[in-house]
Amino acid sequence: MSHAVLKPNWPARFALVLASLVALTLAVTVAVTVGEMAIPLPVAFRALGNGLFGLDLPVSAIQQGVIFDYRLSRALMAALCGGALALSGAILQALLRNPLAEPYILGISAGASTGAVCVLILGAGGATLGLSGGAFLGSIATLAIVALLASGTGGGSDRVILAGVAGSQLFNAVTATIVTTLASAEQARGVMFWLLGNFGGVRWPDLWVAAPVALIGFLVCMMHAKALDAFAFGTDAAASLGVAVTRVRLVLLATTALLTATMVAIVGTVGFVGLVIPHAARFLVGSGHARLLPACLVVGAIFMVLADVLSRILVPQQILPIGIVTALFGAPAFAIILYRARRAP
Amino acid sequence: MTLATHEVRWSAGGQMIVDGVTLTVEPNRVLGLIGPNGSGKSSLLRLLCRLRKVASGVVTLDARDIADLPRRELARRLAFVEQQAATEVQLSVCDVVRLGRTPHRGAFASWTEVDEHAVDIALKRVGLAARHDQPWHTLSGGERQRVHIARALAQEPRELILDEPTNHLDIQHQLAILTLVRRLGLTCVVALHDLNLASLFCDRVGVLAGGRLVAFGTPQEVLTPCLIAEVFGVEVVIRESTPGRRHIEYVVEHEAGDHA
């Protein structure tokens, strides 16, 4: 299980990064070619060449539009979303020392939904706040409430989960109340569909928001990889190893909230990714965060891209909400992980 | 010079836990802290490592206020072993010991030969070099405590603080852990419950009661029947088998029918 690398093994690292990129590219390629309108691979590549490198290859305008503006942006958004949620899950599990921690279970997603719904239906904050801003404020508020509730009831990693369950119930109720009492029938249907997660509305401008957030979030997390390792035996152990516990917690919890809120604002709430992917990644690369965090990013991205493909082809003529697909495949996957990683009696 | 406290106070939930403790730790000696449950031993240790902030008074390391020391500098100088630190994370023995290198490495520093050497030496000193790759969860309680000591040694400290390191261990492992701690030759502060172990392994003993330091000195000076009766509320007889080897025997009055 040990990785006794004295000096960094650059060729091996490079090979790993390359393999991850190839796998991700393959997944995106699948996502781009699969769909209602079957588009052959050569046409897809030509469309990508046109869109990405400004070439002028022969592709019909409709196919060009479907491939580049619809499917590629959607696939890349799915990749960002999966990576960001998996990253958030890994960070929360390390900081709270609880294998069940993730944005969805801790209510951060629920809070983000409430914030987004407030903006969407109540018009809170007007044009200045926007959907993402509302989602971010909602998720920060939930995080603060859950943290207060957890520390007020005596701290401990199980308390955090219980507080998270309470927080997510509360915010889901608030969201439901706003939707059922104040939204028009059409608004309500749209919100409900959005709440279960949906990549359908994603266009390129969404990516210009999500990509920098995910990148910065990832870099901030990587800067704290060693500090996260030090949390393995608790906060006192981390502090005695010279980690600035309070600052690291604040920075990383805010980063997690920002990552989750951005993704929820764009695609709605998607559960299970933050929970399952970090465990799967740990299974692949071990518990050291310098390896685990990039692994989460890549595995989460590939998982979400493929989940989105499934959501489009499982039921003909219909697109399932992505949250349903991740739960359908995530829950059994989680059970398998738990079973295989069970401790020797 | 090493660790010292001056009139240190700390309270939690409106209750004074550590109440005006002044003591000086001697370099390269083992100081044992004893006292009944809730006497403030663990809290005082946490104040010594700056895991808690003193409400008043000052903790000094080489005559410098530890509150002014950068965290990582302090962690390179002083290491802490908790009573029973457990984890859900799947780690191997060397993963745990490697954590001790945290204060020596920057955020992006890669693993160096110096780090590897420190880990190997630390594992050798606790006698677990052969367990390098064993999963942490398969270790016994005594082995886990030794791995924690190895992790602390990988920090390359001059001061080592241990909070009841023998708790929950059988007598063989209690003796083994304390023998190990003594042989390290570091400045050690150890919280202990067992008076005989304190008498056997400590150069100096500090007795805490109700958050106050009520006695401080060599085990011979401090661990008297009178003080033990006063602080712990038990009657003892002290025998000396060979000079310097003191045995504290608890006087327990059996009920008449016990041996019938």
Coordinates of C-alpha atoms in Angstrom, one line a residue:
Chain A
M1 CA 0.0 0.0 0.0
S2 CA 2.9 2.4 0.5
H3 CA 4.2 4.6 -2.2
A4 CA 7.9 4.9 -1.4
V5 CA 8.8 7.6 -3.9
L6 CA 11.9 9.4 -2.7
K7 CA 12.2 11.8 -5.5
P8 CA 9.0 12.6 -7.5
N9 CA 8.7 10.0 -10.3
W10 CA 8.0 12.5 -13.1
P11 CA 7.6 10.0 -16.0
A12 CA 5.0 8.1 -13.9
R13 CA 3.2 11.2 -13.0
F14 CA 3.2 12.4 -16.5
A15 CA 1.8 9.1 -17.7
L16 CA -1.0 9.2 -15.1
V17 CA -2.0 12.7 -16.1
L18 CA -1.9 11.7 -19.8
A19 CA -3.9 8.6 -19.2
S20 CA -6.5 10.6 -17.3
L21 CA -6.8 13.2 -20.1
V22 CA -7.2 10.4 -22.7
A23 CA -9.9 8.7 -20.6
L24 CA -11.7 12.1 -20.1
T25 CA -11.4 12.9 -23.8
L26 CA -12.8 9.5 -24.7
A27 CA -15.8 10.1 -22.4
V28 CA -16.4 13.5 -23.8
T29 CA -16.2 12.0 -27.4
V30 CA -18.8 9.4 -26.5
A31 CA -21.0 12.2 -25.0
V32 CA -20.6 14.3 -28.2
T33 CA -21.5 11.5 -30.6
V34 CA -24.4 9.8 -28.6
G35 CA -27.8 11.3 -28.6
E36 CA -31.2 11.7 -30.3
M37 CA -29.5 12.7 -33.5
A38 CA -26.9 10.1 -34.3
I39 CA -23.8 11.9 -35.6
P40 CA -20.9 9.8 -37.0
L41 CA -17.5 10.2 -35.4
P42 CA -15.8 11.8 -38.4
V43 CA -18.5 14.5 -38.6
A44 CA -18.1 15.1 -34.9
F45 CA -14.4 15.6 -35.2
R46 CA -14.8 18.0 -38.1
A47 CA -17.4 19.9 -36.1
L48 CA -15.0 20.1 -33.1
G49 CA -12.2 21.2 -35.4
N50 CA -14.4 24.0 -36.7
G51 CA -15.5 25.1 -33.3
L52 CA -12.3 24.8 -31.4
F53 CA -9.6 25.7 -33.9
G54 CA -11.6 27.8 -36.4
L55 CA -11.1 25.4 -39.2
D56 CA -13.5 25.4 -42.2
L57 CA -14.4 21.7 -42.6
P58 CA -17.6 20.6 -44.3
V59 CA -20.3 20.0 -41.6
S60 CA -24.0 20.8 -41.9
A61 CA -25.0 23.9 -39.8
I62 CA -27.4 21.8 -37.7
Q63 CA -24.8 19.1 -37.0
Q64 CA -22.3 21.8 -36.2
G65 CA -24.7 23.5 -33.8
V66 CA -25.7 20.3 -32.0
I67 CA -22.1 19.0 -31.6
F68 CA -20.4 22.2 -30.6
D69 CA -23.0 24.5 -29.0
Y70 CA -25.2 21.8 -27.4
R71 CA -23.3 18.6 -26.7
L72 CA -19.7 19.7 -26.2
S73 CA -20.6 22.5 -23.8
R74 CA -22.9 20.1 -22.0
A75 CA -20.3 17.4 -21.7
L76 CA -17.6 19.8 -20.5
M77 CA -20.0 21.2 -17.9
A78 CA -20.8 17.7 -16.7
A79 CA -17.1 17.1 -16.4
L80 CA -16.6 20.3 -14.4
C81 CA -19.6 19.6 -12.2
G82 CA -18.6 16.0 -11.4
G83 CA -15.0 17.0 -10.7
A84 CA -16.0 19.9 -8.4
L85 CA -18.6 17.9 -6.5
A86 CA -16.2 14.9 -6.0
L87 CA -13.5 17.4 -4.8
S88 CA -15.9 19.0 -2.4
G89 CA -16.8 15.6 -1.0
A90 CA -13.2 14.6 -0.5
I91 CA -12.4 17.9 1.3
L92 CA -15.5 17.6 3.6
Q93 CA -14.8 14.0 4.4
A94 CA -11.2 14.9 5.5
L95 CA -12.1 18.1 7.4
L96 CA -15.1 16.6 9.2
R97 CA -13.4 13.2 9.6
N98 CA -16.6 11.5 8.5
P99 CA -16.8 9.2 5.5
L100 CA -20.4 10.2 4.9
A101 CA -19.8 13.9 4.5
E102 CA -20.6 15.5 1.2
P103 CA -22.2 18.7 0.0
Y104 CA -25.6 17.0 -0.6
I105 CA -25.8 15.3 2.8
L106 CA -24.5 18.3 4.7
G107 CA -27.3 20.4 3.2
I108 CA -25.0 22.7 1.2
S109 CA -26.8 21.7 -2.0
A110 CA -30.2 22.3 -0.4
G111 CA -29.2 25.7 0.9
A112 CA -27.9 26.6 -2.6
S113 CA -31.2 25.5 -4.0
T114 CA -33.1 27.7 -1.6
G115 CA -30.9 30.7 -2.4
A116 CA -31.4 30.1 -6.1
V117 CA -35.2 29.7 -5.8
C118 CA -35.3 32.9 -3.7
V119 CA -33.7 34.7 -6.6
L120 CA -35.7 32.8 -9.3
I121 CA -39.2 33.1 -7.9
L122 CA -39.1 35.8 -5.2
G123 CA -36.8 38.0 -7.2
A124 CA -34.6 38.5 -4.2
G125 CA -31.5 40.7 -4.8
G126 CA -32.8 41.8 -8.2
A127 CA -30.5 41.6 -11.2
T128 CA -27.3 42.3 -9.2
L129 CA -27.4 39.1 -7.2
G130 CA -28.3 36.6 -9.9
L131 CA -28.9 32.9 -9.6
S132 CA -25.3 32.0 -8.8
G133 CA -25.0 34.7 -6.2
G134 CA -28.2 33.5 -4.5
A135 CA -27.0 29.9 -4.6
F136 CA -23.7 30.9 -3.1
L137 CA -25.3 32.9 -0.2
G138 CA -27.7 30.1 0.4
S139 CA -24.9 27.5 0.6
I140 CA -22.8 29.7 2.9
A141 CA -25.8 30.3 5.1
T142 CA -26.5 26.6 5.4
L143 CA -22.9 25.8 6.1
A144 CA -22.9 28.4 8.9
I145 CA -26.1 27.0 10.4
V146 CA -25.0 23.4 10.1
A147 CA -21.6 24.3 11.7
L148 CA -23.3 26.3 14.5
L149 CA -25.8 23.4 15.1
A150 CA -23.0 20.9 15.1
S151 CA -20.7 22.7 17.5
G152 CA -23.6 23.8 19.7
T153 CA -24.6 20.2 20.2
G154 CA -21.1 19.2 21.2
G155 CA -19.1 18.9 18.0
G156 CA -18.0 15.4 16.9
S157 CA -18.2 14.1 13.4
D158 CA -21.5 12.3 13.9
R159 CA -23.1 15.5 15.1
V160 CA -22.1 17.3 11.9
I161 CA -23.9 14.7 9.8
L162 CA -27.0 15.0 12.0
A163 CA -26.9 18.8 11.8
G164 CA -26.5 18.5 8.0
V165 CA -29.6 16.2 7.8
A166 CA -31.5 18.8 9.8
G167 CA -30.2 21.6 7.7
S168 CA -31.0 20.0 4.4
Q169 CA -34.5 19.0 5.6
L170 CA -35.1 22.6 6.7
F171 CA -33.9 24.2 3.4
N172 CA -35.7 21.6 1.3
A173 CA -38.9 22.5 3.1
V174 CA -38.2 26.3 2.6
T175 CA -37.6 25.6 -1.1
A176 CA -40.8 23.5 -1.4
T177 CA -42.8 26.1 0.5
I178 CA -41.6 28.9 -1.8
V179 CA -42.2 26.8 -4.9
T180 CA -45.7 25.6 -4.0
T181 CA -47.1 28.8 -2.6
L182 CA -45.5 31.5 -4.7
A183 CA -44.5 30.0 -8.1
S184 CA -46.8 29.8 -11.1
A185 CA -47.4 26.3 -12.4
E186 CA -44.9 26.7 -15.1
Q187 CA -42.3 28.1 -12.8
A188 CA -42.8 25.2 -10.4
R189 CA -42.4 22.6 -13.1
G190 CA -39.2 24.2 -14.3
V191 CA -37.8 24.6 -10.7
M192 CA -38.6 21.0 -9.8
F193 CA -36.9 19.7 -12.9
W194 CA -33.9 22.0 -12.2
L195 CA -33.7 20.8 -8.6
L196 CA -33.1 17.2 -9.7
G197 CA -30.2 18.3 -11.8
N198 CA -30.3 19.0 -15.5
F199 CA -27.5 19.8 -18.0
G200 CA -30.1 20.7 -20.7
G201 CA -29.8 24.4 -20.4
V202 CA -26.0 24.6 -20.3
R203 CA -24.4 26.9 -22.9
W204 CA -20.9 28.2 -23.3
P205 CA -21.3 31.3 -21.0
D206 CA -22.0 28.9 -18.1
L207 CA -18.6 27.3 -18.7
W208 CA -16.8 30.6 -18.5
V209 CA -18.1 30.9 -14.9
A210 CA -17.8 27.2 -13.9
A211 CA -14.3 26.5 -15.3
P212 CA -12.4 29.3 -13.5
V213 CA -14.2 28.5 -10.2
A214 CA -13.4 24.8 -10.5
L215 CA -9.8 25.5 -11.4
I216 CA -9.2 28.0 -8.6
G217 CA -11.0 25.7 -6.2
F218 CA -8.8 22.8 -7.2
L219 CA -5.6 24.8 -6.8
V220 CA -6.7 26.1 -3.3
C221 CA -7.5 22.5 -2.3
M222 CA -4.1 21.2 -3.6
M223 CA -2.3 23.9 -1.6
H224 CA -3.8 22.3 1.5
A225 CA -3.3 18.7 0.5
K226 CA -0.7 18.0 3.2
A227 CA -2.7 19.9 5.8
L228 CA -5.7 17.6 4.9
D229 CA -3.5 14.5 5.5
A230 CA -2.7 15.9 9.0
F231 CA -6.4 15.9 9.9
A232 CA -6.5 12.1 9.8
F233 CA -6.2 11.9 13.6
G234 CA -8.3 14.9 14.4
T235 CA -7.9 18.6 14.9
D236 CA -5.6 18.5 17.9
A237 CA -3.3 16.1 16.0
A238 CA -3.3 18.4 13.0
A239 CA -2.6 21.5 15.2
S240 CA 0.2 19.8 16.9
L241 CA 1.8 19.1 13.5
G242 CA 1.8 22.9 12.8
V243 CA -1.4 23.1 10.8
A244 CA -3.3 26.4 11.2
V245 CA -6.5 24.4 11.9
T246 CA -9.0 27.3 12.0
R247 CA -7.7 29.0 8.9
V248 CA -7.5 25.8 6.9
R249 CA -11.0 24.9 7.9
L250 CA -12.4 28.3 7.0
V251 CA -10.6 28.5 3.6
L252 CA -11.6 25.0 2.6
L253 CA -15.2 25.1 3.8
A254 CA -15.7 28.4 1.9
T255 CA -14.0 26.8 -1.2
T256 CA -16.3 23.8 -0.9
A257 CA -19.4 26.1 -0.6
L258 CA -18.3 28.1 -3.6
L259 CA -17.7 25.0 -5.7
T260 CA -21.0 23.5 -4.8
A261 CA -23.0 26.7 -5.1
T262 CA -21.6 27.4 -8.6
M263 CA -22.5 23.9 -9.8
V264 CA -25.9 23.9 -8.2
A265 CA -26.7 27.3 -9.7
I266 CA -25.9 26.0 -13.2
V267 CA -27.1 22.4 -13.1
G268 CA -29.2 22.0 -10.0
T269 CA -28.6 19.6 -7.1
V270 CA -26.8 16.3 -7.9
G271 CA -26.4 13.9 -5.1
F272 CA -24.1 10.9 -4.5
V273 CA -21.2 12.1 -6.7
G274 CA -19.5 13.9 -3.8
L275 CA -20.0 10.8 -1.6
V276 CA -19.2 7.9 -3.9
I277 CA -16.3 9.3 -6.1
P278 CA -13.9 10.1 -3.2
H279 CA -14.3 6.6 -1.9
A280 CA -13.8 5.1 -5.4
A281 CA -10.7 7.4 -5.9
R282 CA -9.3 6.3 -2.5
F283 CA -9.6 2.8 -3.6
L284 CA -7.6 3.6 -6.7
V285 CA -4.8 5.9 -5.4
G286 CA -4.9 5.6 -1.5
S287 CA -5.7 8.2 1.1
G288 CA -2.9 10.8 0.5
H289 CA -4.6 14.0 -0.6
A290 CA -1.8 15.0 -3.0
R291 CA -3.0 12.1 -5.1
L292 CA -6.6 11.8 -4.0
L293 CA -7.7 15.3 -4.9
P294 CA -6.6 15.1 -8.6
A295 CA -8.0 11.6 -8.8
C296 CA -11.3 12.8 -7.5
L297 CA -11.3 15.6 -10.1
V298 CA -10.7 13.1 -13.0
V299 CA -12.9 10.3 -11.8
G300 CA -15.7 12.6 -10.9
A301 CA -15.5 14.3 -14.3
I302 CA -15.6 11.0 -16.2
F303 CA -18.4 9.6 -14.0
M304 CA -20.6 12.7 -14.6
V305 CA -20.0 12.8 -18.3
L306 CA -21.0 9.1 -18.6
A307 CA -23.9 9.6 -16.3
D308 CA -25.2 12.4 -18.5
V309 CA -24.9 10.2 -21.6
L310 CA -27.0 7.6 -19.7
S311 CA -29.5 10.2 -18.7
R312 CA -30.1 10.9 -22.4
I313 CA -30.3 7.3 -23.7
L314 CA -31.8 5.3 -20.9
V315 CA -35.4 6.2 -21.7
P316 CA -36.0 6.9 -25.4
Q317 CA -37.4 10.3 -26.4
Q318 CA -36.8 11.5 -22.8
I319 CA -34.0 13.0 -20.7
L320 CA -33.9 11.8 -17.1
P321 CA -32.8 14.3 -14.5
I322 CA -29.1 13.7 -13.8
G323 CA -29.6 13.4 -10.1
I324 CA -31.7 10.3 -10.7
V325 CA -29.0 8.7 -12.8
T326 CA -26.2 9.5 -10.3
A327 CA -28.3 8.0 -7.5
L328 CA -29.3 4.9 -9.5
F329 CA -25.7 4.1 -10.3
G330 CA -24.1 5.8 -7.3
A331 CA -26.0 3.9 -4.6
P332 CA -25.1 0.4 -5.6
A333 CA -21.6 1.5 -6.4
F334 CA -21.4 2.9 -2.9
A335 CA -22.7 -0.4 -1.4
I336 CA -19.9 -2.3 -3.3
I337 CA -17.3 0.1 -2.1
L338 CA -18.5 -0.2 1.5
Y339 CA -18.5 -4.0 1.2
R340 CA -15.1 -4.3 -0.3
A341 CA -13.5 -1.8 2.0
R342 CA -15.0 -3.4 5.1
R343 CA -12.6 -3.8 8.0
A344 CA -11.3 -7.1 9.0
P345 CA -13.3 -8.3 12.0
Chain B
M1 CA 16.3 25.9 29.1
T2 CA 13.1 24.3 27.9
L3 CA 9.4 24.4 28.8
A4 CA 8.1 26.4 31.7
T5 CA 4.8 27.8 32.8
H6 CA 4.1 30.8 34.9
E7 CA 0.8 31.3 36.7
V8 CA -1.1 29.6 33.9
R9 CA -4.9 29.6 34.0
W10 CA -7.4 28.1 31.7
S11 CA -11.2 27.6 32.1
A12 CA -13.9 25.9 30.1
G13 CA -17.6 26.4 30.5
G14 CA -17.1 28.9 33.4
Q15 CA -15.1 26.3 35.4
M16 CA -11.5 26.8 36.2
I17 CA -9.7 23.7 34.9
V18 CA -6.1 24.8 35.2
D19 CA -5.7 27.3 38.1
G20 CA -2.4 29.2 38.4
V21 CA 0.2 26.5 37.6
T22 CA 3.9 27.5 37.7
L23 CA 6.4 24.9 36.9
T24 CA 9.7 24.4 35.1
V25 CA 10.5 21.3 33.1
E26 CA 14.2 20.2 33.2
P27 CA 15.9 19.5 29.9
N28 CA 16.3 15.8 29.0
R29 CA 14.4 14.6 32.0
V30 CA 11.0 12.9 32.3
L31 CA 8.4 14.9 34.2
G32 CA 5.3 13.0 35.2
L33 CA 2.0 14.7 35.9
I34 CA -0.3 12.8 38.2
G35 CA -3.6 13.6 39.7
P36 CA -7.1 12.3 40.0
N37 CA -9.5 12.4 37.1
G38 CA -10.5 15.9 36.2
S39 CA -7.5 17.4 38.0
G40 CA -6.4 19.3 34.8
K41 CA -3.6 17.0 33.6
S42 CA -4.7 16.8 30.0
S43 CA -5.6 20.5 29.9
L44 CA -2.2 21.5 31.2
L45 CA -0.5 19.4 28.6
R46 CA -2.6 21.0 25.9
L47 CA -1.6 24.4 27.2
L48 CA 2.0 23.3 27.0
C49 CA 1.6 22.5 23.3
R50 CA -0.5 25.5 22.6
L51 CA -3.4 23.4 21.5
R52 CA -5.4 25.6 23.9
K53 CA -4.8 29.3 24.6
V54 CA -4.0 30.3 28.2
A55 CA -6.6 32.6 29.8
S56 CA -3.8 34.2 31.8
G57 CA -0.2 33.5 32.6
V58 CA 2.4 32.4 30.1
V59 CA 3.9 29.2 28.7
T60 CA 7.6 29.7 27.7
L61 CA 9.9 27.6 25.5
D62 CA 13.5 28.6 25.9
A63 CA 12.2 31.7 27.7
R64 CA 10.1 32.7 24.7
D65 CA 6.3 32.9 25.0
I66 CA 5.1 30.0 22.9
A67 CA 2.1 32.2 21.8
D68 CA 4.7 34.2 19.7
L69 CA 6.2 31.2 18.0
P70 CA 5.1 30.3 14.4
R71 CA 3.0 27.1 14.4
R72 CA 5.4 25.1 12.3
E73 CA 8.5 26.2 14.2
L74 CA 6.8 25.0 17.4
A75 CA 5.8 21.7 15.8
R76 CA 9.5 21.1 14.7
R77 CA 10.5 21.7 18.3
L78 CA 7.7 20.0 20.4
A79 CA 5.6 17.0 19.6
F80 CA 2.4 15.7 21.2
V81 CA 1.1 12.2 21.6
E82 CA -2.6 12.0 22.4
Q83 CA -4.2 9.5 24.7
Q84 CA -5.8 7.4 22.0
A85 CA -5.8 9.0 18.6
A86 CA -7.9 6.9 16.1
T87 CA -8.8 7.4 12.5
E88 CA -11.3 6.2 9.9
V89 CA -8.8 6.8 7.1
Q90 CA -7.1 3.7 5.7
L91 CA -3.4 4.4 6.4
S92 CA -0.3 2.3 6.7
V93 CA 2.2 2.5 9.5
C94 CA 4.6 4.6 7.4
D95 CA 1.8 6.9 6.3
V96 CA 1.1 7.8 9.9
V97 CA 4.8 8.3 10.7
R98 CA 5.2 10.4 7.6
L99 CA 2.6 12.9 9.0
G100 CA 5.4 13.8 11.5
R101 CA 7.3 15.4 8.6
T102 CA 4.4 17.9 8.0
P103 CA 6.0 20.8 9.9
H104 CA 9.2 20.3 8.0
R105 CA 7.7 20.5 4.5
G106 CA 6.1 23.4 2.6
A107 CA 2.8 23.1 0.8
F108 CA 4.3 21.8 -2.4
A109 CA 7.6 20.3 -1.1
S110 CA 8.2 16.8 -2.4
W111 CA 9.3 13.9 -0.2
T112 CA 13.1 14.0 0.3
E113 CA 15.7 11.6 1.5
V114 CA 16.0 13.6 4.7
D115 CA 12.3 13.0 5.3
E116 CA 12.6 9.3 4.5
H117 CA 15.6 9.0 6.8
A118 CA 13.7 10.6 9.7
V119 CA 10.8 8.2 9.2
D120 CA 13.1 5.2 9.1
I121 CA 15.0 6.3 12.2
A122 CA 11.8 7.0 14.1
L123 CA 10.3 3.6 13.3
K124 CA 13.6 1.9 14.3
R125 CA 13.6 3.7 17.7
V126 CA 10.2 2.4 18.5
G127 CA 11.0 -1.1 17.3
L128 CA 8.5 -1.2 14.4
A129 CA 10.8 -0.9 11.4
A130 CA 9.5 -4.3 10.2
R131 CA 5.9 -3.1 10.3
H132 CA 6.6 -0.2 7.8
D133 CA 3.8 -1.2 5.4
Q134 CA 1.3 -2.8 7.7
P135 CA -2.2 -1.2 7.7
W136 CA -2.8 0.9 10.8
H137 CA -6.1 -0.7 11.6
T138 CA -4.5 -4.1 12.1
L139 CA -2.2 -2.9 14.9
S140 CA -2.8 -3.6 18.6
G141 CA -3.3 -0.8 21.0
G142 CA 0.4 -0.9 22.2
E143 CA 1.6 -0.9 18.6
R144 CA -0.6 2.1 17.7
Q145 CA 0.8 4.1 20.6
R146 CA 4.3 3.3 19.4
V147 CA 3.5 4.4 15.9
H148 CA 2.2 7.7 17.4
I149 CA 5.5 8.0 19.3
A150 CA 7.4 7.3 16.0
R151 CA 5.2 10.0 14.3
A152 CA 6.2 12.4 17.1
L153 CA 9.9 11.4 16.7
A154 CA 9.7 12.1 12.9
Q155 CA 9.0 15.7 13.9
E156 CA 12.5 15.6 15.4
P157 CA 11.4 17.4 18.5
R158 CA 13.4 18.2 21.6
E159 CA 10.3 18.2 23.8
L160 CA 7.8 15.4 23.8
I161 CA 4.4 15.7 25.5
L162 CA 2.4 12.5 26.1
D163 CA -1.1 12.3 27.5
E164 CA -1.6 9.1 29.4
P165 CA 0.2 7.0 26.8
T166 CA -0.3 3.8 28.8
N167 CA -4.1 4.1 29.0
H168 CA -5.9 0.9 27.9
L169 CA -2.7 -1.0 27.5
D170 CA -1.8 -4.2 29.3
I171 CA 1.0 -4.1 31.9
Q172 CA 3.7 -5.4 29.5
H173 CA 2.9 -2.7 27.0
Q174 CA 2.7 0.0 29.7
L175 CA 6.2 -0.9 30.8
A176 CA 7.5 -1.1 27.2
I177 CA 6.1 2.3 26.3
L178 CA 7.5 4.0 29.3
T179 CA 10.9 2.3 29.0
L180 CA 10.9 3.5 25.4
V181 CA 10.0 7.1 26.4
R182 CA 12.7 7.1 29.0
R183 CA 15.4 5.9 26.6
L184 CA 14.6 8.6 24.1
G185 CA 16.6 11.1 26.1
L186 CA 14.2 13.9 25.2
T187 CA 12.6 16.4 27.5
C188 CA 9.3 14.6 28.3
V189 CA 6.2 15.6 30.0
V190 CA 3.9 12.6 30.6
A191 CA 0.5 12.5 32.2
L192 CA 0.1 9.2 34.1
H193 CA -2.5 7.5 36.3
D194 CA -0.4 4.8 37.8
L195 CA 1.6 6.0 40.8
N196 CA 4.0 3.1 40.7
L197 CA 4.8 3.8 37.0
A198 CA 5.3 7.5 37.8
S199 CA 7.6 6.6 40.6
L200 CA 9.5 4.1 38.4
F201 CA 9.9 6.1 35.2
C202 CA 9.9 9.8 36.1
D203 CA 12.7 12.0 37.3
R204 CA 10.3 14.6 38.6
V205 CA 6.7 14.4 39.5
G206 CA 4.1 17.1 39.5
V207 CA 0.8 16.5 41.4
L208 CA -2.3 18.3 40.2
A209 CA -5.5 18.5 42.2
G210 CA -8.4 20.8 41.3
G211 CA -6.3 22.4 38.6
R212 CA -3.6 23.4 41.1
L213 CA 0.0 22.1 41.3
V214 CA 0.0 20.8 44.9
A215 CA 3.4 19.1 44.9
F216 CA 6.5 19.0 42.7
G217 CA 9.8 17.2 43.1
T218 CA 11.4 13.8 42.8
P219 CA 9.1 10.8 43.2
Q220 CA 10.7 10.1 46.7
E221 CA 9.9 13.6 47.9
V222 CA 6.5 13.9 46.4
L223 CA 4.8 10.4 46.6
T224 CA 4.4 10.2 50.3
P225 CA 1.5 8.3 52.0
C226 CA 0.4 11.6 53.4
L227 CA 0.1 13.4 50.0
I228 CA -1.5 10.4 48.3
A229 CA -4.1 10.2 51.0
E230 CA -4.8 13.9 50.7
V231 CA -5.0 14.1 46.9
F232 CA -6.3 10.7 45.9
G233 CA -8.1 9.8 49.1
V234 CA -6.6 6.3 49.4
E235 CA -4.4 4.9 52.0
V236 CA -1.0 3.5 50.9
V237 CA 2.0 1.8 52.4
I238 CA 5.4 2.5 50.6
R239 CA 8.0 -0.2 50.7
E240 CA 11.5 0.1 49.4
S241 CA 12.8 -3.3 48.1
T242 CA 16.2 -2.1 47.0
P243 CA 17.3 1.5 47.5
G244 CA 15.4 3.7 45.1
R245 CA 13.0 1.0 44.1
R246 CA 9.8 2.1 45.8
H247 CA 6.5 0.2 45.7
I248 CA 3.3 1.9 46.5
E249 CA 0.8 -0.6 47.9
Y250 CA -2.8 0.3 48.3
V251 CA -4.3 -0.6 51.6
V252 CA -7.7 -2.1 50.9
E253 CA -9.9 -3.3 53.7
H254 CA -11.6 -6.5 52.6
E255 CA -15.0 -7.3 53.9
A256 CA -14.9 -10.0 56.5
G257 CA -16.7 -12.5 54.3
D258 CA -14.5 -12.0 51.3
H259 CA -12.2 -14.9 51.8
A260 CA -14.5 -17.1 53.7

